Short mmCIF file of C-alpha atoms in Angstrom, two decimals:
data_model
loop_
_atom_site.label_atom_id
_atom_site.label_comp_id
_atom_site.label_asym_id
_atom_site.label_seq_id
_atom_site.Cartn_x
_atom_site.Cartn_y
_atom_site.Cartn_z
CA UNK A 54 78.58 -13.82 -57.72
CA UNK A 55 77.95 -12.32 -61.30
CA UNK A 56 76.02 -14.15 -64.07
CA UNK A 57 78.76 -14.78 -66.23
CA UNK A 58 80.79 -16.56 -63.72
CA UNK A 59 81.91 -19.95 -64.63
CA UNK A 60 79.19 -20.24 -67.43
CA UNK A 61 81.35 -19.06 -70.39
CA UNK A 62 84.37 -20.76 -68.75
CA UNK A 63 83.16 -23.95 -68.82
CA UNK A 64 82.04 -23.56 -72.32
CA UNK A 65 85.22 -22.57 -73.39
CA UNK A 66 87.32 -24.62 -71.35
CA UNK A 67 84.55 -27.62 -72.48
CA UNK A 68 83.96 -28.77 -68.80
CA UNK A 69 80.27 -29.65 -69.84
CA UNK A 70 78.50 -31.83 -72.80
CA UNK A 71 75.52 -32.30 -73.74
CA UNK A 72 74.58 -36.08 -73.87
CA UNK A 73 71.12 -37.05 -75.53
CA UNK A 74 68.46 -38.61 -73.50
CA UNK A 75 69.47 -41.75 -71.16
CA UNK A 76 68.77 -38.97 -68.07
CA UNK A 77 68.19 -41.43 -65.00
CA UNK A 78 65.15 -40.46 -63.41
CA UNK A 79 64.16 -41.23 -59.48
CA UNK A 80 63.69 -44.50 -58.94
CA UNK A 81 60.39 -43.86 -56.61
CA UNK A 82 57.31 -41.09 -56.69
CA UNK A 83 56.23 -39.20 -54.44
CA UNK A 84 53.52 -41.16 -52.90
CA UNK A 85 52.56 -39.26 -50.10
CA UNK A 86 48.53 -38.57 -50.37
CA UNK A 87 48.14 -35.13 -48.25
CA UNK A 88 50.52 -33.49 -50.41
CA UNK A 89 48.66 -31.34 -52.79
CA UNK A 90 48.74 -32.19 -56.75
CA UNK A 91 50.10 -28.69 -58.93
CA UNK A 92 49.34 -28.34 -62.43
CA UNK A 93 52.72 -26.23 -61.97
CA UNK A 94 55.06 -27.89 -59.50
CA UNK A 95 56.33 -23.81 -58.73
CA UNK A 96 53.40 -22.33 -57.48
CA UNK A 97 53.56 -23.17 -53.98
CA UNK A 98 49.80 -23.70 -52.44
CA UNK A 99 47.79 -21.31 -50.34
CA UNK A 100 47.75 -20.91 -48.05
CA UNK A 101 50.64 -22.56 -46.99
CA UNK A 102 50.77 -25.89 -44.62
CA UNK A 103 51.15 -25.47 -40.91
CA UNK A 104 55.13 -27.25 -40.55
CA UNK A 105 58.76 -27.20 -39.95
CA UNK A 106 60.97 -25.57 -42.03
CA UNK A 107 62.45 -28.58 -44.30
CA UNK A 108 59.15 -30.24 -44.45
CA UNK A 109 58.38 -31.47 -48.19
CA UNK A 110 55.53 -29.95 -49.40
CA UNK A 111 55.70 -32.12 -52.90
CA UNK A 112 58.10 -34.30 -55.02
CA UNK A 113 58.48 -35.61 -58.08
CA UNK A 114 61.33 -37.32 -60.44
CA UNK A 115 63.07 -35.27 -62.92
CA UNK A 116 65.56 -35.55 -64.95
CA UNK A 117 69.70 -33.92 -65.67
CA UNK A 118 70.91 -33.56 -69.05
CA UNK A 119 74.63 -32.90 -68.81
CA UNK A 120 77.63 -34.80 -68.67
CA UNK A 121 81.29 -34.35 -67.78
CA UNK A 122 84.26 -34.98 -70.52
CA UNK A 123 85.57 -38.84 -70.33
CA UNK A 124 82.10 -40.03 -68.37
CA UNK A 125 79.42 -41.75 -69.69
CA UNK A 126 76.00 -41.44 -69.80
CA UNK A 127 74.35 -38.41 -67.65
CA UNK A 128 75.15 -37.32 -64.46
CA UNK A 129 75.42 -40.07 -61.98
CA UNK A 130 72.69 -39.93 -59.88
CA UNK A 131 68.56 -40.02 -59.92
CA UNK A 132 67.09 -36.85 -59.98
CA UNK A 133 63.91 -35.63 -57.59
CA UNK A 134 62.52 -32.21 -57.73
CA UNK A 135 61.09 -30.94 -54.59
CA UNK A 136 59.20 -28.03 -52.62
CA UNK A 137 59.91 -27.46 -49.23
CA UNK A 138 58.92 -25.23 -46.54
CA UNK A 139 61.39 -22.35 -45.39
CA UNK A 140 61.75 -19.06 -43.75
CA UNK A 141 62.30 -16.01 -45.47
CA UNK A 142 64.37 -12.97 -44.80
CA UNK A 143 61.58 -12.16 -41.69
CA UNK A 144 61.71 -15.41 -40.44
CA UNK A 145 57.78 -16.27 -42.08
CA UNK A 146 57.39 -19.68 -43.80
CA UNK A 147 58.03 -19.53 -47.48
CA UNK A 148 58.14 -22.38 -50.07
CA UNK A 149 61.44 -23.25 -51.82
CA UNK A 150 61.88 -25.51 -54.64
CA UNK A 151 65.46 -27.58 -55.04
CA UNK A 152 66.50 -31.10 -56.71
CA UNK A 153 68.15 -34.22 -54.76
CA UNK A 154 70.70 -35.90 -56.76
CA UNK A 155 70.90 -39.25 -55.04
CA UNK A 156 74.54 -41.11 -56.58
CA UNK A 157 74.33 -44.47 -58.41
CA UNK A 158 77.96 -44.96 -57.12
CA UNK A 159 78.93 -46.15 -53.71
CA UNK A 160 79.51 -44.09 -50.81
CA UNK A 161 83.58 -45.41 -49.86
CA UNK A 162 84.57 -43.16 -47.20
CA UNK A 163 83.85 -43.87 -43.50
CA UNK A 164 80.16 -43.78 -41.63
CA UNK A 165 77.35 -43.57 -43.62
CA UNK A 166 76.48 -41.63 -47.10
CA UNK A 167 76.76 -37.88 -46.93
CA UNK A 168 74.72 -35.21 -48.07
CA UNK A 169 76.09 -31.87 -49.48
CA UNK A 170 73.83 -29.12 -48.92
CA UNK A 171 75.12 -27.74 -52.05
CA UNK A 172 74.12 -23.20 -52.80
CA UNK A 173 74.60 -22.64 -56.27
CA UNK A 174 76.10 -19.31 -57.63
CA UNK A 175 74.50 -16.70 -59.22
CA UNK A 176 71.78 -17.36 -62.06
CA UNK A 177 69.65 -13.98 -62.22
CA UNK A 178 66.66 -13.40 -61.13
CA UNK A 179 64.23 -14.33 -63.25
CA UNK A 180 62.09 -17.56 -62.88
CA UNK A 181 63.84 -19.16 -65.78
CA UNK A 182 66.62 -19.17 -63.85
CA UNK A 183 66.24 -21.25 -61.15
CA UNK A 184 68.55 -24.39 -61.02
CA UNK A 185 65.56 -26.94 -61.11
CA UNK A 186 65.04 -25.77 -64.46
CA UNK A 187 68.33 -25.01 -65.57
CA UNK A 188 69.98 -28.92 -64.23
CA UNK A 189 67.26 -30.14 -67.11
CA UNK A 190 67.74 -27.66 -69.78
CA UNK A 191 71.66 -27.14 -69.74
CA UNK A 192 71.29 -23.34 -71.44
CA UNK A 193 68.44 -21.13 -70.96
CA UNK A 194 68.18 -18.47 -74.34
CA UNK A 195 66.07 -15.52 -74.15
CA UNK A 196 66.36 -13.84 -77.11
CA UNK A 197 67.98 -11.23 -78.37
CA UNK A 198 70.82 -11.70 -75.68
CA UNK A 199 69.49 -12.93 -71.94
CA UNK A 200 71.22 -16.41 -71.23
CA UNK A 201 72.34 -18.36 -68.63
CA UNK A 202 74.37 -21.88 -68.21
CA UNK A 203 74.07 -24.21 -65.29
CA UNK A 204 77.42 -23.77 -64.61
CA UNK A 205 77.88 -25.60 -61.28
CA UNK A 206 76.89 -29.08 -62.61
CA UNK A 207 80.79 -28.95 -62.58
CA UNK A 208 81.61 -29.31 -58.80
CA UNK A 209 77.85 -31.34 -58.74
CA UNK A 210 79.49 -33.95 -60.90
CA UNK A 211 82.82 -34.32 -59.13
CA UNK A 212 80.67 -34.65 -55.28
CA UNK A 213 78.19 -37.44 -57.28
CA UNK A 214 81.23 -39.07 -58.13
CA UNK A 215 82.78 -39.54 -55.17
CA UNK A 216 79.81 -41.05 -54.24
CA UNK A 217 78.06 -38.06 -51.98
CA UNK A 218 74.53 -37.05 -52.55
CA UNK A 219 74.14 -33.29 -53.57
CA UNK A 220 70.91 -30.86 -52.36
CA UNK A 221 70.80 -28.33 -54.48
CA UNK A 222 68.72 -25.60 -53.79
CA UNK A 223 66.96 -23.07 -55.45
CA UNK A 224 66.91 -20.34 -52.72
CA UNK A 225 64.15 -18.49 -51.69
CA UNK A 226 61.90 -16.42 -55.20
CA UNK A 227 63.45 -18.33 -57.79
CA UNK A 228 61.55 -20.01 -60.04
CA UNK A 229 58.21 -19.43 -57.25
CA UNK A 230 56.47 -16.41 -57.85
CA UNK A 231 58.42 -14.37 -54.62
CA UNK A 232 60.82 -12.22 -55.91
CA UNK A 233 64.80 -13.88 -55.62
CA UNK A 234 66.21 -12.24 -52.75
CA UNK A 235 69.96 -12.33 -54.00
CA UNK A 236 72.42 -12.00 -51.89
CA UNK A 237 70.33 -11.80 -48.61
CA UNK A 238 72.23 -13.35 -46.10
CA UNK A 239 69.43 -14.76 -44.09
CA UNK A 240 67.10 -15.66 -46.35
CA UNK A 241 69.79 -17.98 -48.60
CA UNK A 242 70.95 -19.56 -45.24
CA UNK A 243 67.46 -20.40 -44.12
CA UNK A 244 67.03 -21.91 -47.98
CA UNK A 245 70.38 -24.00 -47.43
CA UNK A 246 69.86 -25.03 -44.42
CA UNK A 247 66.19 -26.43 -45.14
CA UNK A 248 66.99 -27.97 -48.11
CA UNK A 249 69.47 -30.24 -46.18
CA UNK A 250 66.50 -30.94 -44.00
CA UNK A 251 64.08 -32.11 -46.64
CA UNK A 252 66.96 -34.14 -48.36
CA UNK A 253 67.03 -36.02 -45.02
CA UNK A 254 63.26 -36.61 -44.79
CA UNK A 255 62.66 -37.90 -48.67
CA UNK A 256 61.61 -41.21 -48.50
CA UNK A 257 64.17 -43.21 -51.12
CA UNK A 258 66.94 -41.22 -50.24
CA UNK A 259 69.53 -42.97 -49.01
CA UNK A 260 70.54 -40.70 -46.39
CA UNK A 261 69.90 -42.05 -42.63
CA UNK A 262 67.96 -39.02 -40.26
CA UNK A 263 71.17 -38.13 -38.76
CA UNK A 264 73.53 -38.56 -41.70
CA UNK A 265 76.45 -35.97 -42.25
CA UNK A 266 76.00 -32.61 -43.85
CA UNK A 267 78.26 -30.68 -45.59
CA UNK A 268 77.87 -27.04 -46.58
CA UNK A 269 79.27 -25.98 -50.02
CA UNK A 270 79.03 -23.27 -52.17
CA UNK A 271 80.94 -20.74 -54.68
CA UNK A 272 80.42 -17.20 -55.26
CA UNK A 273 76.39 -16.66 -54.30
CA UNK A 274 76.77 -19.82 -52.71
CA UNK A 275 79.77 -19.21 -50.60
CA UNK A 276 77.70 -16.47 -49.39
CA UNK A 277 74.90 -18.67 -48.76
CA UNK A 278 77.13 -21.44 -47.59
CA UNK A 279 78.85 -18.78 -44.77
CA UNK A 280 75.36 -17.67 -43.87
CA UNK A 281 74.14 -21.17 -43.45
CA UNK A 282 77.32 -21.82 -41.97
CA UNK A 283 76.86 -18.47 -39.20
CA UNK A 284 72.76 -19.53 -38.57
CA UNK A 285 73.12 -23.76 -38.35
CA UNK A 286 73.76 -23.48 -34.63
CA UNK A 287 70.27 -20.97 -33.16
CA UNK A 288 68.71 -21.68 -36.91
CA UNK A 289 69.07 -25.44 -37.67
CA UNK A 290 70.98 -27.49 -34.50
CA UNK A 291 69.15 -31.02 -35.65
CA UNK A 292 71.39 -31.39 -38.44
CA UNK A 293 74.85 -33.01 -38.19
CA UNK A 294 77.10 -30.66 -40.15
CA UNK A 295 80.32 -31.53 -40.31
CA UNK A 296 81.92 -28.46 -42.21
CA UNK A 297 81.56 -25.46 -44.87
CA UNK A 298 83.14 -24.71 -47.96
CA UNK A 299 82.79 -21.05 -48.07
CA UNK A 300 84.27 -20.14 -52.00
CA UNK A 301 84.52 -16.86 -53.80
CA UNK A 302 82.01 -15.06 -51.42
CA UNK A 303 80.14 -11.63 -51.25
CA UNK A 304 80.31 -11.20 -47.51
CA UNK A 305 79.52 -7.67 -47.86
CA UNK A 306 76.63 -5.93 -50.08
CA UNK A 307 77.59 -2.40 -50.22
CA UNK A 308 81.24 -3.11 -50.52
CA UNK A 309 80.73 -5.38 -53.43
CA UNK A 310 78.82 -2.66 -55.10
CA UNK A 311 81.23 0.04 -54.29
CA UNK A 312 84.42 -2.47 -55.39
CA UNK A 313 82.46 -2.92 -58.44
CA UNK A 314 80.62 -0.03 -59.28
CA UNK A 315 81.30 0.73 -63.54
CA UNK A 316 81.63 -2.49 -64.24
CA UNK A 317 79.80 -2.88 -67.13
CA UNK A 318 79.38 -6.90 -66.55
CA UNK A 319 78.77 -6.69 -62.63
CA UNK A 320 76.04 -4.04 -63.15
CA UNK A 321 72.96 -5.62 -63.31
CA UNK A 322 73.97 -7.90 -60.06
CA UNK A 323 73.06 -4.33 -58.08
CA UNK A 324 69.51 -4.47 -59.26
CA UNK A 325 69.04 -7.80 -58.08
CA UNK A 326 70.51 -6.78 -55.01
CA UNK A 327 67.84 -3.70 -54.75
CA UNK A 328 64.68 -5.71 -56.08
CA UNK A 329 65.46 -8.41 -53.50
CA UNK A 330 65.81 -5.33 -50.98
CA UNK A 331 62.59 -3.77 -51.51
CA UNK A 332 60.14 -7.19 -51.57
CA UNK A 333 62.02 -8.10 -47.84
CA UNK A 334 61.52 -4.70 -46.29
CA UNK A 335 58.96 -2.99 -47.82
CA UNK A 336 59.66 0.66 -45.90
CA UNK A 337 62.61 0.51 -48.19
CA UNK A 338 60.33 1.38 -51.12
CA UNK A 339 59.48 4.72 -50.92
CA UNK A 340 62.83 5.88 -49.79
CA UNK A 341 64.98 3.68 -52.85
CA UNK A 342 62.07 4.71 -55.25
CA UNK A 343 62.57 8.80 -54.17
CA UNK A 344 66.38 8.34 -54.43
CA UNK A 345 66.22 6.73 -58.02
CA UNK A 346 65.81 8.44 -61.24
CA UNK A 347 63.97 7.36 -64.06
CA UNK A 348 66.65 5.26 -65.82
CA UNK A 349 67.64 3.80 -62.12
CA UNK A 350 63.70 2.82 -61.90
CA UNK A 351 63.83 1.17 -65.42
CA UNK A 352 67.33 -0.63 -65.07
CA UNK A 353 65.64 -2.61 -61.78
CA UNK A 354 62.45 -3.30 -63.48
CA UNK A 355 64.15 -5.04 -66.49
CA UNK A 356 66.66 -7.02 -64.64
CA UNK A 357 64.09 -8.85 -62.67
CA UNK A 358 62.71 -10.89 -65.50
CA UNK A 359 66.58 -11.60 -66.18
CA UNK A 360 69.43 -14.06 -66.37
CA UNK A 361 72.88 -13.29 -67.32
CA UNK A 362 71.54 -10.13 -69.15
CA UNK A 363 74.92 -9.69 -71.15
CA UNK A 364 72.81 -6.83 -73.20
CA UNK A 365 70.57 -4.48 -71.11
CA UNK A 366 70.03 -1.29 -69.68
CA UNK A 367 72.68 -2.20 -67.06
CA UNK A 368 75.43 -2.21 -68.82
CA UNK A 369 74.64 0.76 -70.81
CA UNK A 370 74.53 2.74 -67.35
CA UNK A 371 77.31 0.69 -65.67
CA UNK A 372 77.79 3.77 -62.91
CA UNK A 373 75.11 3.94 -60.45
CA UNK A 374 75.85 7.37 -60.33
CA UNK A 375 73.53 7.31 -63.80
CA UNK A 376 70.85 5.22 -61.70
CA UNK A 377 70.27 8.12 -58.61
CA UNK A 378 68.54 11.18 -58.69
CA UNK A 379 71.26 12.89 -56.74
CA UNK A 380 73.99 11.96 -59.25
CA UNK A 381 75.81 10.12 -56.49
CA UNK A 382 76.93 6.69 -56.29
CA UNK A 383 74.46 3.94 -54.34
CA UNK A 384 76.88 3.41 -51.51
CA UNK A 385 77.04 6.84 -51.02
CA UNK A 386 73.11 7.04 -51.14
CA UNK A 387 72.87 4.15 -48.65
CA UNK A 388 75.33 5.91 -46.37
CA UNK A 389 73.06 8.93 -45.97
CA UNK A 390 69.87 6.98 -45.89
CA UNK A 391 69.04 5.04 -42.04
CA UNK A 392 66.57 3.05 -43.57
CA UNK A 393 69.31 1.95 -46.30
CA UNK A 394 72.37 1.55 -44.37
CA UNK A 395 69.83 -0.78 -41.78
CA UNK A 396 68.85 -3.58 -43.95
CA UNK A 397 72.45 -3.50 -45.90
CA UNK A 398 74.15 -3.83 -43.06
CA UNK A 399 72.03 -6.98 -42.03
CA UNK A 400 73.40 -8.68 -44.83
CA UNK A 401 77.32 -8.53 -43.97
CA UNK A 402 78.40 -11.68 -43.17
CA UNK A 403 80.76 -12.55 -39.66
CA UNK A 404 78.94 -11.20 -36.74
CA UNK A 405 78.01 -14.19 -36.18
CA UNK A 406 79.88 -17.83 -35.00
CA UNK A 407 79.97 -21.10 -36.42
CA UNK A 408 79.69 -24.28 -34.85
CA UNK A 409 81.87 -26.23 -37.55
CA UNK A 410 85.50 -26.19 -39.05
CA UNK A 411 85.15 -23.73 -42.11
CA UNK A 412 87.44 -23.86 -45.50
CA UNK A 413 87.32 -20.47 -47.14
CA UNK A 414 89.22 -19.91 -50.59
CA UNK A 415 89.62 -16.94 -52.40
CA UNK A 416 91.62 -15.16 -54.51
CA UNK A 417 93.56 -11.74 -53.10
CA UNK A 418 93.09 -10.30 -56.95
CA UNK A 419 89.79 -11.31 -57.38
CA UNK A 420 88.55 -8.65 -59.20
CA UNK A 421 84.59 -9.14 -58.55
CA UNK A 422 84.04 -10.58 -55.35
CA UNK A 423 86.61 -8.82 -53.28
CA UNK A 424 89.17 -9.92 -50.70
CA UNK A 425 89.67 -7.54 -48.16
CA UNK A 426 85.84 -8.18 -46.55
CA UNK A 427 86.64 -11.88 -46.79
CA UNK A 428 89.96 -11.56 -44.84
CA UNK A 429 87.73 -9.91 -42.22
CA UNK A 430 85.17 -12.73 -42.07
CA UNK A 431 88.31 -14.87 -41.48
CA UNK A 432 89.50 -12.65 -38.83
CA UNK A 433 86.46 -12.58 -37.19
CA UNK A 434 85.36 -16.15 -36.95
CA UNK A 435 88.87 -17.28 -35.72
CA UNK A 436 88.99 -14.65 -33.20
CA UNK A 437 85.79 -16.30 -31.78
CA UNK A 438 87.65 -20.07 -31.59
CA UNK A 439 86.06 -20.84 -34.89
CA UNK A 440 89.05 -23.37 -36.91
CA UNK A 441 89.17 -21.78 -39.90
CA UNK A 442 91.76 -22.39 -43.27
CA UNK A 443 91.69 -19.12 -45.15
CA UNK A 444 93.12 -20.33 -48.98
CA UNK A 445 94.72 -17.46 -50.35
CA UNK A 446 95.40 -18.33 -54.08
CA UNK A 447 98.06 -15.83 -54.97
CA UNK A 448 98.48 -17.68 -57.93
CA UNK A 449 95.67 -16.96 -60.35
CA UNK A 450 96.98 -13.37 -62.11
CA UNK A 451 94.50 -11.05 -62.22
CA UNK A 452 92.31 -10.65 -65.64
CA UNK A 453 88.85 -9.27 -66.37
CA UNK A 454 86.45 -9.71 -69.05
CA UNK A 455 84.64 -13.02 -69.97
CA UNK A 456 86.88 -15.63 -68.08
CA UNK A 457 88.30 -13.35 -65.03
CA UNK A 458 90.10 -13.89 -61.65
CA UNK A 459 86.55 -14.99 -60.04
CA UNK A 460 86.04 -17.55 -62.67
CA UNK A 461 89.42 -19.22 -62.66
CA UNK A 462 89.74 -19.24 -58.92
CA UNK A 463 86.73 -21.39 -58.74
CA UNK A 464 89.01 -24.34 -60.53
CA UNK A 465 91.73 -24.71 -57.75
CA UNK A 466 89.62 -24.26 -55.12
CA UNK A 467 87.20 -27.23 -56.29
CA UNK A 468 89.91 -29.95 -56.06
CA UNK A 469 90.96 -28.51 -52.83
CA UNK A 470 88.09 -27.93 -51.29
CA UNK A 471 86.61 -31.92 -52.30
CA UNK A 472 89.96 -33.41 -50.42
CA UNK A 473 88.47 -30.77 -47.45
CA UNK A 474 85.17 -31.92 -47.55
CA UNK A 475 86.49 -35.42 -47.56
CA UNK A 476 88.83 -35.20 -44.55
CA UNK A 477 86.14 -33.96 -42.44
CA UNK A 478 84.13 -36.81 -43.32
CA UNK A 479 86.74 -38.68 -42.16
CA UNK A 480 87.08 -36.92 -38.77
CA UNK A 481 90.76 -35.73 -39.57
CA UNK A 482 91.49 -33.10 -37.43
CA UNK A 483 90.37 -29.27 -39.43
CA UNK A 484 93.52 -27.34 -40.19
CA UNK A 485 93.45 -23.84 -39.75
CA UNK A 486 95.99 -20.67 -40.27
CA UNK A 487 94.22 -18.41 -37.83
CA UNK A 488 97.44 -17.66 -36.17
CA UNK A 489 98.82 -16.39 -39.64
CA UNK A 490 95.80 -16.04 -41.85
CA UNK A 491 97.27 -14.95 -45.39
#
């Protein structure tokens, strides 16, 4: 959810290592001859290709840098790079860029090899950031203070090694010139959701057409990953998802601004919110730009070059009562703005039903991406017949700072949610505490 989630935990906690050279690249190139050379693989080409959403638009190997303590080598799988065709936020055909991580172990469980459609959490919004980038480069510095870790090569690592191959997507403006819609509910489904689709279609891969899909993601991702999980059935039908892992989510826009609002360290997650906002619905523009002041204006135009942005003008105006021109808070702004309260409220997650068993963990303290929306998701899916497991951790005591309740609930609810993933891969039958959710 925020930039500093997970990164400085597992630094501290020395969940990642750098290892030097040995990266194992793809074993084949991307051969295909109508697929348009780039000078820079990002820049998608124009106009785009006529196509499916999921349809490769080009590939080539690349490379991982990172290790996990006690294993040797790099991360066990060959690396591809790819662009693929998606739909945006208005449904029109956007380019996306994500990496396939294609195991060197074998697949052991039952059936054939599955693929984990795999939504990161939050990077920024900056190109820098994007995954793609950041799976090669371990740590991205900007001086004086802008940096960002790739974090999730944590839960990548465990899913190689059981033998699973990982999609990991980009989503939609990251690392492409489009701006990064972040945490646009539509818009990161449709990027999930398509990335699974090209995965299946890369010749080399591994993966049959029909293989299993798994959707899995933490923080930003179990956003994107209950999104995904809400659109697969009118959005994506073809593919043969078997569950979602729905971690740590924002389900709710305004209320994780309002939960959050002062937060010093959360602040500049709000701007990425609004600059994704205003590029998806333009007649937002005028109306956010009349309700903004001057240092509201300045605070979005820095943060969208940005990563973590752990020194900025953010934090230094951590109320967004400091950002309006009224000298009220945001969700009070939206609330008396129509145009506003419209395209936030098309970004709250649970109106919608899933067509697969869904694992959702979070923690009833977390203290960033908060619980009480979550519950409701739960509430709402299972009241539609959807078997859902809400994982409470009660556990985790509630902290702030650096290493906080959202970081350290991502920990238990990795080895739990693999064991999920695994079991439904195994057809075991999906538990669910819908009749008592926590």
């Amino acid at each position: 959810m925020r930039s500093r989630i997970l990164s400085l935990a597992a630094v501290l906690t020395g969940t990642l290592t750098v290892v030097g050279g040995g990266a194992i690249s793809a074993p084949h190139a991307w051969t295909n001859p109508v697929v348009e050379a780039a000078a820079d693989f990002y820049i998608p080409p124009a106009p785009l290709p006529g196509g499916a959403p999921g349809n490769i638009l080009r590939a080539e190997p690349t490379q991982v840098a990172l290790s996990a303590p006690g294993q040797p080598g790099v991360v066990p799988a060959r690396a591809t790079r790819l662009m693929y065709l998606s739909s945006n936020a208005q449904d029109a055909a956007t380019a996306v860029v994500g990496t396939y991580l294609d195991p060197i172990v074998p697949w052991t469980g039952p059936g054939e090899r599955p693929l984990i459609a795999y939504a990161g959490g939050t990077k920024g919004q900056g190109d820098q950031c994007a995954p793609s980038k950041l799976l090669s480069q371990i740590v991205h510095l900007d001086p004086p203070g802008d940096v960002i870790f790739e974090y999730d090569l944590v839960a990548i690592f465990s899913l190689l090694a059981r033998g699973m191959s990982v999609m990991v997507t980009d989503y939609h403006g990251l690392g492409t010139p489009a701006m990064h819609d972040y945490l646009n509910r539509k818009a990161q489904a449709h990027a999930v959701l398509d990335s699974a689709r090209a995965a299946l279609q890369l010749p080399g891969s591994g993966l049959g057409p029909n293989a299993p899909v798994i959707l899995y993601g933490y923080s930003q991702g179990g956003m994107a990953s209950s999104g995904a999980a809400e659109l697969h059935p009118s959005y994506a039908p073809d593919l043969n998802v078997r569950g979602a892992y729905v971690g740590g989510p924002v389900v709710d826009d305004q209320y994780f601004i309002g939960y959050n609002d002062g937060r010093a360290d959360i602040a500049p997650t709000y701007a990425w919110i609004l600059n994704g906002m205003v590029a998806n619905y333009p007649n937002i523009g005028p109306v956010l730009d009349a309700e903004l002041n001057d240092t509201g204006k300045a605070i979005l135009n820095e943060a969208a070059s940005k990563c973590a942005v752990p020194l900025g003008l953010a934090q230094q105006h951590q109320f967004t009562s400091q950002w309006t021109a009224s000298g009220l808070p945001l969700t009070a702004v939206i609330d008396q703005s129509p145009a506003l309260k419209a395209v936030f409220d098309e970004q709250r997650v649970g109106g919608l039903t899933p067509d697969m068993p869904v694992l959702i963990s979070s923690a009833p303290n977390d203290e960033g991406a908060p619980f009480a929306p979550i519950h409701a998701v739960a509430a709402s899916w299972c009241s539609r017949g959807v078997p859902v497991q809400l994982d409470a951790n009660a556990q985790i005591p509630s902290m702030s700072g650096l290493v906080g309740t959202h970081v350290m609930a991502f920990f238990p609810g990795l080895a739990a949610s693999q064991q999920w993933v695994t079991d439904r891969l195994a057809g075991l039958p999906a538990p669910t505490n819908c009749g008592a959710l926590p």
